[in-house]
Tab-separated table of C-alpha atoms in Angstrom:
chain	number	residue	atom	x	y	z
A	1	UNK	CA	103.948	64.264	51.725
A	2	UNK	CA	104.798	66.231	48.369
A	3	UNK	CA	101.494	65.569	46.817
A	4	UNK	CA	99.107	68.799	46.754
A	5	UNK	CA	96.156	66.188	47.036
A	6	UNK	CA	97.437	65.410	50.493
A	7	UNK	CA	96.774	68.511	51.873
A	8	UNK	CA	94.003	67.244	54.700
A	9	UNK	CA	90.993	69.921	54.272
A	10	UNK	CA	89.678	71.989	56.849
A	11	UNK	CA	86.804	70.343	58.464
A	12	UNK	CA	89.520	67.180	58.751
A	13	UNK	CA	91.923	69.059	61.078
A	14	UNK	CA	89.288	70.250	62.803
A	15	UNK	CA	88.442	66.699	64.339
A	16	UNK	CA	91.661	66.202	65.657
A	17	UNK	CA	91.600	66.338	69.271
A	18	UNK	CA	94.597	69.582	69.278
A	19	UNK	CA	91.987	71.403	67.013
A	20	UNK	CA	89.045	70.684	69.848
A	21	UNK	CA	91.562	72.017	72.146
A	22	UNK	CA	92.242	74.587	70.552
A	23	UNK	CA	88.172	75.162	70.140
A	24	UNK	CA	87.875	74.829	73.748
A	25	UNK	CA	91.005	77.352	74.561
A	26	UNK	CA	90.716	80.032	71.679
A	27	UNK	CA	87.127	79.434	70.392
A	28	UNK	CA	85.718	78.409	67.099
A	29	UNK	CA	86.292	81.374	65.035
A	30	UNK	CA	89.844	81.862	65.569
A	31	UNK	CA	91.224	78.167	65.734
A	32	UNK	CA	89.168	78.292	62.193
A	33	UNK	CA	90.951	81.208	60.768
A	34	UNK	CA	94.701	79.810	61.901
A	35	UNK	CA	93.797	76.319	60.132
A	36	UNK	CA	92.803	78.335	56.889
A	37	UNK	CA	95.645	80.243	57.021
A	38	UNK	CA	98.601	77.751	57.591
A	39	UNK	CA	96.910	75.832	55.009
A	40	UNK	CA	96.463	78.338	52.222
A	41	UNK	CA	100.218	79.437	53.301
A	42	UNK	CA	101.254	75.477	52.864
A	43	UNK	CA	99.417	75.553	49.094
A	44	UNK	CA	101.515	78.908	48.215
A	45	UNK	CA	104.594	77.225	49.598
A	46	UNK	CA	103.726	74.148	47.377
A	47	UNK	CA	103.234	75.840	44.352
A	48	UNK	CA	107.052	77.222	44.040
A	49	UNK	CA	108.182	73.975	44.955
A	50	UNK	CA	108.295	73.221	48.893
A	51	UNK	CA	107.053	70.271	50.125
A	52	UNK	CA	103.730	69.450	51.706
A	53	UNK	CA	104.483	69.366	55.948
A	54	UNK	CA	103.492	66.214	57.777
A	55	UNK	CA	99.962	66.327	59.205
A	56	UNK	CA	101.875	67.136	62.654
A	57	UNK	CA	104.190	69.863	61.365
A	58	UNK	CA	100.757	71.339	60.150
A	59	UNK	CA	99.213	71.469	63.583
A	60	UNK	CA	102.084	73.005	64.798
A	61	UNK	CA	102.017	75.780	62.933
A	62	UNK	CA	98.256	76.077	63.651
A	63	UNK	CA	99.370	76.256	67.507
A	64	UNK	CA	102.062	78.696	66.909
A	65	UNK	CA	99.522	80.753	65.074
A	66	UNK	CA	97.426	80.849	67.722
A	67	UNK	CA	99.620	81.651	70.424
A	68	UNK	CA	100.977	84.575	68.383
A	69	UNK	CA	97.720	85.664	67.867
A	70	UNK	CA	96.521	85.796	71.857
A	71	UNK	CA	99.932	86.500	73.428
A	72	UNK	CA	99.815	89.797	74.934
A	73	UNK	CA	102.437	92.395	73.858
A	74	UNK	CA	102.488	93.774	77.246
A	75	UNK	CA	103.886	91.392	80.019
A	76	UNK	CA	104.980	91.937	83.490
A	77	UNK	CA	108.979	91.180	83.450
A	78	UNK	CA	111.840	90.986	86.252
A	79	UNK	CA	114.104	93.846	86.819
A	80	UNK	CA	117.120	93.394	88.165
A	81	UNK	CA	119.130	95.791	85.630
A	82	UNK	CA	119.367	98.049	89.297
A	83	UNK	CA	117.043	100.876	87.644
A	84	UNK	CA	114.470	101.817	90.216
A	85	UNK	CA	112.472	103.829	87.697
A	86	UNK	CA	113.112	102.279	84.462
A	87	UNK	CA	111.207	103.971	82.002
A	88	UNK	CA	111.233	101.401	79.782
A	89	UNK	CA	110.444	98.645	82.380
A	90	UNK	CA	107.029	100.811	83.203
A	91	UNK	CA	108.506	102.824	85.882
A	92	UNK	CA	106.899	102.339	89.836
A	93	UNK	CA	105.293	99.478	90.491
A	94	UNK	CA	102.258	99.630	92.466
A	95	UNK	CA	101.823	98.684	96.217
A	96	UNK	CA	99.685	95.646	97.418
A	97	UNK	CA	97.066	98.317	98.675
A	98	UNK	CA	97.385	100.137	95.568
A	99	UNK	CA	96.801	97.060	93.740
A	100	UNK	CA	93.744	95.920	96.225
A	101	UNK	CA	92.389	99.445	95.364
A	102	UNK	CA	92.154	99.169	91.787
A	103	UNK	CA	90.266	95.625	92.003
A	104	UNK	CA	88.143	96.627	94.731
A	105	UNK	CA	87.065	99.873	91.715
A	106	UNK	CA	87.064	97.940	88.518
A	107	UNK	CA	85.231	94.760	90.044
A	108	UNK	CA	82.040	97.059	90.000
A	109	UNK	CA	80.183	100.112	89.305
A	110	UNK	CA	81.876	103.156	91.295
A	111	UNK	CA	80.844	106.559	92.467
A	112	UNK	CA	83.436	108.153	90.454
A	113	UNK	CA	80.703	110.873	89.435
A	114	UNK	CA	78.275	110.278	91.437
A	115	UNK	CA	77.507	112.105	94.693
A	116	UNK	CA	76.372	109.914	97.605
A	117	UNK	CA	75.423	112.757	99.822
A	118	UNK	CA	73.157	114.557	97.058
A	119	UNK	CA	72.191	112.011	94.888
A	120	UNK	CA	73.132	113.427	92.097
A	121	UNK	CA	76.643	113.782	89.534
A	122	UNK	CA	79.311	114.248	90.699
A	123	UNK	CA	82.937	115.199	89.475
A	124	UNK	CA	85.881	113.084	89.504
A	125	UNK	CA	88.333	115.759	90.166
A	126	UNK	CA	87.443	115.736	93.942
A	127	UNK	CA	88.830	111.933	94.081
A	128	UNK	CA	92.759	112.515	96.091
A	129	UNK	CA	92.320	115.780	96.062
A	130	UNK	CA	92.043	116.236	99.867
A	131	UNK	CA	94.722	113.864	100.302
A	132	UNK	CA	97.053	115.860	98.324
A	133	UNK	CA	96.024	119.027	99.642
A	134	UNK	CA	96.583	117.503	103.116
A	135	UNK	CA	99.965	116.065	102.003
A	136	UNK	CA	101.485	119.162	100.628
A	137	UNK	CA	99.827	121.980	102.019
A	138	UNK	CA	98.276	122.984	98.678
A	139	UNK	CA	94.668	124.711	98.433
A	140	UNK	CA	93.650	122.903	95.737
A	141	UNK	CA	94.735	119.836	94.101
A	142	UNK	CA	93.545	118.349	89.645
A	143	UNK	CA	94.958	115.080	88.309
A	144	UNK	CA	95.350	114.282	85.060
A	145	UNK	CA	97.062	111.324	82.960
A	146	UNK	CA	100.840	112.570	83.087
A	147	UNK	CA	102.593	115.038	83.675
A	148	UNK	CA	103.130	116.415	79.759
A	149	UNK	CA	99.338	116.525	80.070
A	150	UNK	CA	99.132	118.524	82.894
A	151	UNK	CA	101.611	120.909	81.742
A	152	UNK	CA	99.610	121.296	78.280
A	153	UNK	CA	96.670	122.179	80.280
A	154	UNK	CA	98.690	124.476	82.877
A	155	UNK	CA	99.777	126.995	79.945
A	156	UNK	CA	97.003	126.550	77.361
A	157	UNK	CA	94.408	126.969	80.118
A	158	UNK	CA	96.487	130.376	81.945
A	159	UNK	CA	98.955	131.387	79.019
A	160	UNK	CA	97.207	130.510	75.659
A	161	UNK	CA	97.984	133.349	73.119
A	162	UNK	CA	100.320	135.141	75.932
A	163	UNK	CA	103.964	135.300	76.915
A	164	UNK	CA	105.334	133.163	79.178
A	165	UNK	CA	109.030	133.993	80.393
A	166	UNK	CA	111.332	131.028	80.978
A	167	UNK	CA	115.219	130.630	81.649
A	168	UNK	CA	117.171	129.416	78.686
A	169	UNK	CA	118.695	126.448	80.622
A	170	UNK	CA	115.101	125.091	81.238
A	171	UNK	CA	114.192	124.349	77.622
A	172	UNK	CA	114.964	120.767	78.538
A	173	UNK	CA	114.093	117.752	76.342
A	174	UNK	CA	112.831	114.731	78.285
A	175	UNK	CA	111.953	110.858	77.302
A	176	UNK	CA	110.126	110.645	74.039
A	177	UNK	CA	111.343	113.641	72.061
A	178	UNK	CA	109.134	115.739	74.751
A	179	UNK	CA	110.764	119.144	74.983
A	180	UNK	CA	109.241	122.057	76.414
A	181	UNK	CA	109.567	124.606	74.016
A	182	UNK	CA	107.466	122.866	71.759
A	183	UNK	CA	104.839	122.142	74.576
A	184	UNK	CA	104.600	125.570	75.029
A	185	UNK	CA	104.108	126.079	70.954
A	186	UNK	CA	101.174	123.641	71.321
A	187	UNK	CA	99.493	125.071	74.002
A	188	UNK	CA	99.219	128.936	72.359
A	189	UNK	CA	101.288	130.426	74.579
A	190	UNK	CA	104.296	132.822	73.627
A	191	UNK	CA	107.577	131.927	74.514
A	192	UNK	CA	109.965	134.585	76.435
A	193	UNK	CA	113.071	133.165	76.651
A	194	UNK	CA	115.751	134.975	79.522
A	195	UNK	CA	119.374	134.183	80.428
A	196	UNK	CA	121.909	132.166	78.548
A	197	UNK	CA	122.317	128.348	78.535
A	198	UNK	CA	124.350	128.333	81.703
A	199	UNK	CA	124.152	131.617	83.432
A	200	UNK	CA	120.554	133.106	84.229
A	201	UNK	CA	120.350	136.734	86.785
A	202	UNK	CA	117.060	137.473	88.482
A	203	UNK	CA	117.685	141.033	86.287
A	204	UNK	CA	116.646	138.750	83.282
A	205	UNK	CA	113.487	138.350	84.682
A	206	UNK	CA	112.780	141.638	85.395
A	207	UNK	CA	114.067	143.203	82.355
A	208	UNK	CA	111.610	140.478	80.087
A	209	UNK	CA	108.657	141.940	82.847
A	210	UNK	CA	109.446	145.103	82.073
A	211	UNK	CA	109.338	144.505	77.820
A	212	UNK	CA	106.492	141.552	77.727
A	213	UNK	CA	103.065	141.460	79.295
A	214	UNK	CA	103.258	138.440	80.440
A	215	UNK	CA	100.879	135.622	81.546
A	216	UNK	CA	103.253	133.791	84.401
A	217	UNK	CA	106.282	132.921	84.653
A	218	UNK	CA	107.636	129.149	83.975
A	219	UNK	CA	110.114	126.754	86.038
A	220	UNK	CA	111.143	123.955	84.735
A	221	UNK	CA	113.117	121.529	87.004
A	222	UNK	CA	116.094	119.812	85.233
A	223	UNK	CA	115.525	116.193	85.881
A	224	UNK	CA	117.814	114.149	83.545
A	225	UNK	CA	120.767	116.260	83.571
A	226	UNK	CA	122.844	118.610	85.478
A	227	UNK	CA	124.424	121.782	84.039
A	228	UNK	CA	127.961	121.758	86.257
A	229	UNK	CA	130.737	124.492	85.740
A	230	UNK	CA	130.394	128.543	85.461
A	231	UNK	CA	126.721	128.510	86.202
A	232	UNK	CA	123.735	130.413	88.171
A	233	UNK	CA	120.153	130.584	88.546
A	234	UNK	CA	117.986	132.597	90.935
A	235	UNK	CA	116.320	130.200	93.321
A	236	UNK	CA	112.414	129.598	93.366
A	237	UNK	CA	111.624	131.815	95.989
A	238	UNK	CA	113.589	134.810	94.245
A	239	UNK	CA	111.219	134.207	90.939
A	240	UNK	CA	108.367	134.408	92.990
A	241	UNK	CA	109.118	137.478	94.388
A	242	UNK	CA	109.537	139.085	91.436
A	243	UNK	CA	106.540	137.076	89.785
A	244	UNK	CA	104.436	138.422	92.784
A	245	UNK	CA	105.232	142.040	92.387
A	246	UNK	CA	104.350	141.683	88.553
A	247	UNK	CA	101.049	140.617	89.965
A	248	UNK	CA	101.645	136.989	87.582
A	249	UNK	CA	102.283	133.275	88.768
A	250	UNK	CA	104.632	130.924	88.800
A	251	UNK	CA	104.580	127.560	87.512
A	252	UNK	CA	106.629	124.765	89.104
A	253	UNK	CA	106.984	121.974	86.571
A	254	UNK	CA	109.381	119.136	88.600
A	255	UNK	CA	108.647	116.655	86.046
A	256	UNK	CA	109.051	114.099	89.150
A	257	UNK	CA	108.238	115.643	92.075
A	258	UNK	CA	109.319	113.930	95.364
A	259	UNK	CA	107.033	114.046	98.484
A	260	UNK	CA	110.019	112.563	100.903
A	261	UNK	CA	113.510	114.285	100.854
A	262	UNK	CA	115.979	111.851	98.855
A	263	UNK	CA	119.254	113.388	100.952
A	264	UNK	CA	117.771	111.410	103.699
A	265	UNK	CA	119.175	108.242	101.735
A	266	UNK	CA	122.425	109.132	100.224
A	267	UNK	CA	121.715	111.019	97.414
A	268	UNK	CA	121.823	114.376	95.971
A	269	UNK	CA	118.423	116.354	96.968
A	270	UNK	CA	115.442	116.054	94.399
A	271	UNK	CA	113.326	118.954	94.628
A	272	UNK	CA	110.014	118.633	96.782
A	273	UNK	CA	106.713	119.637	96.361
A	274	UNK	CA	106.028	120.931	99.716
A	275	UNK	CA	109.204	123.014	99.143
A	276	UNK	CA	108.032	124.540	95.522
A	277	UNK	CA	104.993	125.498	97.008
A	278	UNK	CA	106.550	127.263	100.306
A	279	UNK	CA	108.665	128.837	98.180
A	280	UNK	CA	106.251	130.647	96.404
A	281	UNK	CA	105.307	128.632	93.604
A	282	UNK	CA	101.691	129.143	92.725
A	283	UNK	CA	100.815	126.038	91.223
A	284	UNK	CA	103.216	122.507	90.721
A	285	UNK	CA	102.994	120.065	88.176
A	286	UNK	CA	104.509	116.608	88.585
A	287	UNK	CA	103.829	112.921	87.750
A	288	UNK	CA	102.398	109.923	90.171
A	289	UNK	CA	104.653	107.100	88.404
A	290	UNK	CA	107.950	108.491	89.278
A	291	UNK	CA	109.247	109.475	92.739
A	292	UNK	CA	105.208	109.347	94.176
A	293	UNK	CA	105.898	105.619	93.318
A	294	UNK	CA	101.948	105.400	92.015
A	295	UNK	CA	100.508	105.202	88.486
A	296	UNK	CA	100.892	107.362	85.597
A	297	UNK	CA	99.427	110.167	86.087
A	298	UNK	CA	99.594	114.377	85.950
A	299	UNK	CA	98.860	116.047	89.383
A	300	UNK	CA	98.705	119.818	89.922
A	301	UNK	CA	98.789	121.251	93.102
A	302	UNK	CA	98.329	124.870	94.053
A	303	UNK	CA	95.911	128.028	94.204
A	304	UNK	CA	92.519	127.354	94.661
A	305	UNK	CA	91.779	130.098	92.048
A	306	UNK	CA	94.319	128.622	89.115
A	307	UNK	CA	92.997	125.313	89.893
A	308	UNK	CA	89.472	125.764	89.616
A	309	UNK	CA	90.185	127.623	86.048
A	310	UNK	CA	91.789	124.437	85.198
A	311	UNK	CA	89.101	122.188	86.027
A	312	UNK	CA	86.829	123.982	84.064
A	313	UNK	CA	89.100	124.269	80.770
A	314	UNK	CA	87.824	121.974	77.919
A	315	UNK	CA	91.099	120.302	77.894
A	316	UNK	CA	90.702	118.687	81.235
A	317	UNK	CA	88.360	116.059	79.386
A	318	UNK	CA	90.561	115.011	77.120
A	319	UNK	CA	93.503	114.350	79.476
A	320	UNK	CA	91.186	113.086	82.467
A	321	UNK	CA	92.695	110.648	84.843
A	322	UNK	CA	90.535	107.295	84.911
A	323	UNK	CA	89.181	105.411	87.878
A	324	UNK	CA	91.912	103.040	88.034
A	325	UNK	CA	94.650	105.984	88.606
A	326	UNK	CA	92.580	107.592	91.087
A	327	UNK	CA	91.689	104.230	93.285
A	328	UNK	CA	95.467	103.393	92.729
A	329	UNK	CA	96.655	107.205	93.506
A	330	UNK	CA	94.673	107.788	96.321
A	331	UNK	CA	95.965	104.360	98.004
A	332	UNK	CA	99.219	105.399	97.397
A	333	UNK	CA	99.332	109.025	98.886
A	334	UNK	CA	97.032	107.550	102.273
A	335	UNK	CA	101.057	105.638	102.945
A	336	UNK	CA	102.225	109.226	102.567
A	337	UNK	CA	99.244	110.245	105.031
A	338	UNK	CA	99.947	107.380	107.280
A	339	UNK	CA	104.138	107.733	107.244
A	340	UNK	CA	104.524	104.162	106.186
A	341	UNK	CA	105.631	105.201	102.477
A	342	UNK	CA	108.813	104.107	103.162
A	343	UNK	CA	107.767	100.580	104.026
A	344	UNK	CA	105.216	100.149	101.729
A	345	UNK	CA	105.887	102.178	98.754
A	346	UNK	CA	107.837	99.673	96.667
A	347	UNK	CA	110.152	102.320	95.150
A	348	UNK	CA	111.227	103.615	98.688
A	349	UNK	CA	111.723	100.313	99.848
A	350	UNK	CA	113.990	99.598	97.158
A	351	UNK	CA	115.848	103.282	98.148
A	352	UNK	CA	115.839	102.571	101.535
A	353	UNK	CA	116.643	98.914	101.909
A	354	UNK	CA	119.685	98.647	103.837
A	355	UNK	CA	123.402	97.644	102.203
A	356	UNK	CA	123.858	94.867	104.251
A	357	UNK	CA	119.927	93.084	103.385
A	358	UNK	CA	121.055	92.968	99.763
A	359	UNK	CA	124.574	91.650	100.620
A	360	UNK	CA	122.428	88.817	101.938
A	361	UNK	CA	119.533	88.115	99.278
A	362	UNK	CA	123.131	88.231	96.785
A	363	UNK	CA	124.476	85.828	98.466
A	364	UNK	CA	121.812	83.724	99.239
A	365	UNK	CA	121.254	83.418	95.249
A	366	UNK	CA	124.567	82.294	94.817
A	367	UNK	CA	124.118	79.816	97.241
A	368	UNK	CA	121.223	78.104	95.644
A	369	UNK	CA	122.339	78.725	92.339
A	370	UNK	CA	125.879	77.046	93.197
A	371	UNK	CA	127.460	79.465	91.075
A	372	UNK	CA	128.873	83.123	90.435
A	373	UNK	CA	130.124	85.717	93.033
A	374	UNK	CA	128.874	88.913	95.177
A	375	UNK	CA	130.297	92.001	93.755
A	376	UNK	CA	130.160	95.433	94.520
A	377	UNK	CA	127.856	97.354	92.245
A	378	UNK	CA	125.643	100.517	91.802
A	379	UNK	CA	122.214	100.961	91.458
A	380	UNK	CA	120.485	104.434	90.163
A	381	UNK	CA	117.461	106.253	90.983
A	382	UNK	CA	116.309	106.292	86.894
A	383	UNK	CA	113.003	108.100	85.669
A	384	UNK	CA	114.311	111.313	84.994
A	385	UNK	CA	115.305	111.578	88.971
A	386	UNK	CA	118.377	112.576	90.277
A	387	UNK	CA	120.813	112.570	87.178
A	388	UNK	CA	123.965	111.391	87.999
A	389	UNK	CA	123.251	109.779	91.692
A	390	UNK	CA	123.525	106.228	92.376
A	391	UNK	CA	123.324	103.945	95.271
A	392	UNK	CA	125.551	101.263	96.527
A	393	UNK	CA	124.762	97.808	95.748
A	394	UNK	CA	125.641	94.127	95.246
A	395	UNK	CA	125.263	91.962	92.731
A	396	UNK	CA	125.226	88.661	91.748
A	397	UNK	CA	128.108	88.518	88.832
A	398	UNK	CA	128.305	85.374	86.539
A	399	UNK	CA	130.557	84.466	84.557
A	400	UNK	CA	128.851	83.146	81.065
A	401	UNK	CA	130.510	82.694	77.647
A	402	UNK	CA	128.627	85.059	75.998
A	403	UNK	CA	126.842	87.937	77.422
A	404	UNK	CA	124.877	88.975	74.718
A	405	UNK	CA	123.561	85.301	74.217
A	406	UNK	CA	123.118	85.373	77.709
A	407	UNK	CA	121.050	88.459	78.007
A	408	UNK	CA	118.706	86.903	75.112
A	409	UNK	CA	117.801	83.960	76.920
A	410	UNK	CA	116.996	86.047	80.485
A	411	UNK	CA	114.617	88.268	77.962
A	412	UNK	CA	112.909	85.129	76.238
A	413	UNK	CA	112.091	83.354	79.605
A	414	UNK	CA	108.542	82.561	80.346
A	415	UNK	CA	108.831	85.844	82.789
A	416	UNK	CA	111.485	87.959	81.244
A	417	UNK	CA	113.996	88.800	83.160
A	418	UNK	CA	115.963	92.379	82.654
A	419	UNK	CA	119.780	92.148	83.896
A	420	UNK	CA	122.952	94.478	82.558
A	421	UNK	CA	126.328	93.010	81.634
A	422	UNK	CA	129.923	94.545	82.076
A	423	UNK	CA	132.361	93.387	79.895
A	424	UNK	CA	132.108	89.428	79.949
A	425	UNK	CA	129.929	89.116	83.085
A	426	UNK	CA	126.590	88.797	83.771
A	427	UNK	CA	125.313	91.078	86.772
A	428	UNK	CA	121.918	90.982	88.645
A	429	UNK	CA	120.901	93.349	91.069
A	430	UNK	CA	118.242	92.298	94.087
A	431	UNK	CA	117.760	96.108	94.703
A	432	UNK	CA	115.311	95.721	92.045
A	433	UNK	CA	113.783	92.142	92.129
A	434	UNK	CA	111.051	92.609	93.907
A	435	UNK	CA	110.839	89.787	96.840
A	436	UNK	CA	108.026	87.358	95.308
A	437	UNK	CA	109.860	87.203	91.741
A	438	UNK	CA	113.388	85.156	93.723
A	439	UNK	CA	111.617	81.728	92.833
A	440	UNK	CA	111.058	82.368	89.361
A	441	UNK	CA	114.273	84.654	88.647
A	442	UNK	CA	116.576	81.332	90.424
A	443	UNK	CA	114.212	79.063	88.286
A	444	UNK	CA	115.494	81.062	84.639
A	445	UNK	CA	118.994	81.740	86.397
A	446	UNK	CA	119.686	77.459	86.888
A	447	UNK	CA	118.776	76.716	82.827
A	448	UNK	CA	121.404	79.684	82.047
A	449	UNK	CA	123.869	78.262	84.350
A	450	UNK	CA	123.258	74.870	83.210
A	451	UNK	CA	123.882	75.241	79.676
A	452	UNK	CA	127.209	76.985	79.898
């Protein structure tokens, strides 16, 4: 066809039975916008001297169209890079009950502020509060929608317009360009910085008490990266104490947070927020996505008093947590409640899974895959947890012509799939697969394997 004339009009691909698919599958208006498009596109294309497509080529391009139009950006994907928290990868995922909870919420109308025994509204702040209270000993408990948020609100709604005193080697910059010193900017308050980069004395505190009025004093826990060498810090408890006498709190921001103690599995000890808070911190900011193994989300835990003030700050509206975190949050902290979070949280499961189990689910890949070797390998914690800690794994190395090519193809599947290369080999790790994804991970593996 290299006649403009040929061009078939719109109402005529409309009638072919692809376009009444397409009707069916995308609806009238859209599969009508694609065929305009592609064909205006085809009369450009003819007019500096391109050919007119075959009627079939056409209808292709209509389909691609529309399958670029309604693909969603956001897709679920395979990890077996050996990143427990991969940021990038969405961090925890959720556990069946967690999952079962948000459903059973969004399937329906809620009482998410609605009071059942009065009848009347009702706040949203009370949903997993009494769980967390009950899980870390806390008087009072707020969510919000991370944990930037909930630091925002921490020293804009206790510290806006006044000093707040924090250790040099805690002006940390986390995923995203998110450092605190500029939090702090944003939120009003004034900035009292103490100690050197590596070396901070207990003195420094009390010297910047004894020059500033200040509002509280600020922790913040180093969570993706360790300061190593000539270095000291006062501990938490030793802050409080001198917080305490000032008659000022402390803020405990562990950017992660873990409720279970991570020595208990071979790695170095990520503070916990039962300890912060017996330690003297007065309230404790961490997230629900990391080391919680829940969904995104702020959560403050602390004084009743400092808590209440925060519920009532404007701010709170704006950074809100949304039915879906709570239904999901509270199902996840009731496995703390019930001791089965090692079991059923998927992120401790991963942790705590047992060398020898992923020798086996290794091997039994490269059984059915007829190819590649068990190596040994490492896996890491991730998500701004425990820098520089890993855990022993295996993986399942291939051996592929070209990794990068290799890599692409995992990534384009119809389920992506997420794997790391060293040098010339390919190198999957089941720490991270989670145990329904084998079938479809074996299914991309065989048309890699194949084609080499």
């Amino acid at each position: 066809m290299n006649d403009l004339r040929s061009i078939p009009a719109v109402d005529q691909l409309l009638q072919e039975q692809s376009a009444l698919d397409w009707v069916e599958t995308f609806g009238r208006p859209l599969t009508l916008q694609a065929i305009r498009d592609i064909l205006d596109e085809v009369r450009t294309e003819y007019s500096v001297g391109s050919p007119v497509p075959e009627r079939e080529i056409l209808l292709e391009r209509v389909q691609t169209r529309l399958a670029g139009w309604t693909t969603p950006t956001l897709r679920g994907v395979i990890n077996a890079s050996g990143v427990i928290l991969h940021t990038n990868l969405g961090r925890a995922p959720l556990s069946p009950s967690a999952l079962k909870a948000i459903e059973e919420i969004s399937d329906g109308y809620s009482n998410l502020e609605y009071d059942l025994d009065r009848g009347r509204r009702g706040s949203r702040t009370i949903h997993a509060e009494a769980f967390l209270r009950q899980i870390t000993g806390a008087e009072a408990a707020l969510v919000v929608n991370n944990n930037a948020a909930a630091v925002l609100l921490a020293l804009t709604a206790l510290a806006r317009r006044r000093n707040v005193i924090i250790a040099r080697s805690q002006l940390v910059e986390i995923g995203g360009g998110f450092r605190v010193p500029d939090v702090m900017k944003q939120s009003g308050a004034r900035l009292t910085e103490v100690g050197t980069t590596n070396r901070v004395h207990l003195s420094d505190y009390e010297q910047a008490l004894a020059e500033h009025r200040a509002a509280l004093i600020m922790r913040a826990h180093r969570s993706n990266f360790q300061i190593v060498g000539f270095t000291s810090e006062p501990t938490l408890d030793e802050i409080a104490g001198v917080a305490h006498r000032a008659n000022i709190p402390v803020v405990d921001d562990l950017g992660s947070g873990s409720l279970l103690d991570t020595a208990r599995y071979g790695l170095g000890h990520e503070p916990m927020v039962q300890e912060s808070l017996s330690a003297g911190a007065d309230l404790v900011c961490f997230s629900g996505d990391k080391l919680l193994g829940g969904p995104q989300a702020g959560i403050l835990v602390g004084r009743r008093d400092l808590v209440d003030k925060l519920k009532k700050h404007a701010l709170t509206r704006a950074i809100r947590a949304d039915k879906l975190c709570l239904a999901a949050l509270s199902a996840t902290l009731l496995h703390y409640l019930k001791d089965e979070a090692e079991q059923e949280v998927p992120i401790w499961r991963m942790i705590s899974t047992p060398l020898r189990r992923i020798h086996e689910r290794a091997d039994r890949w490269r059984k059915m895959l007829g190819a590649g070797e068990v190596v040994a390998g490492q896996s890491t914690v991730g998500g701004g947890s425990l820098p520089g800690e890993t855990l022993a794994t295996f993986l399942l190395s291939l051996n592929v012509s070209s990794v990068n090519r290799s890599l692409t193809q995992l990534r384009h599947a119809d389920i992506p799939v997420i794997g790391r290369a060293q040098e010339d080999r390919l190198l999957l790790d089941p720490r991270t697969v989670l145990p329904e994804q084998d079938g479809q991970l074996l299914e991309t593996l065989k048309a890699i394997v194949k084609g080499e």
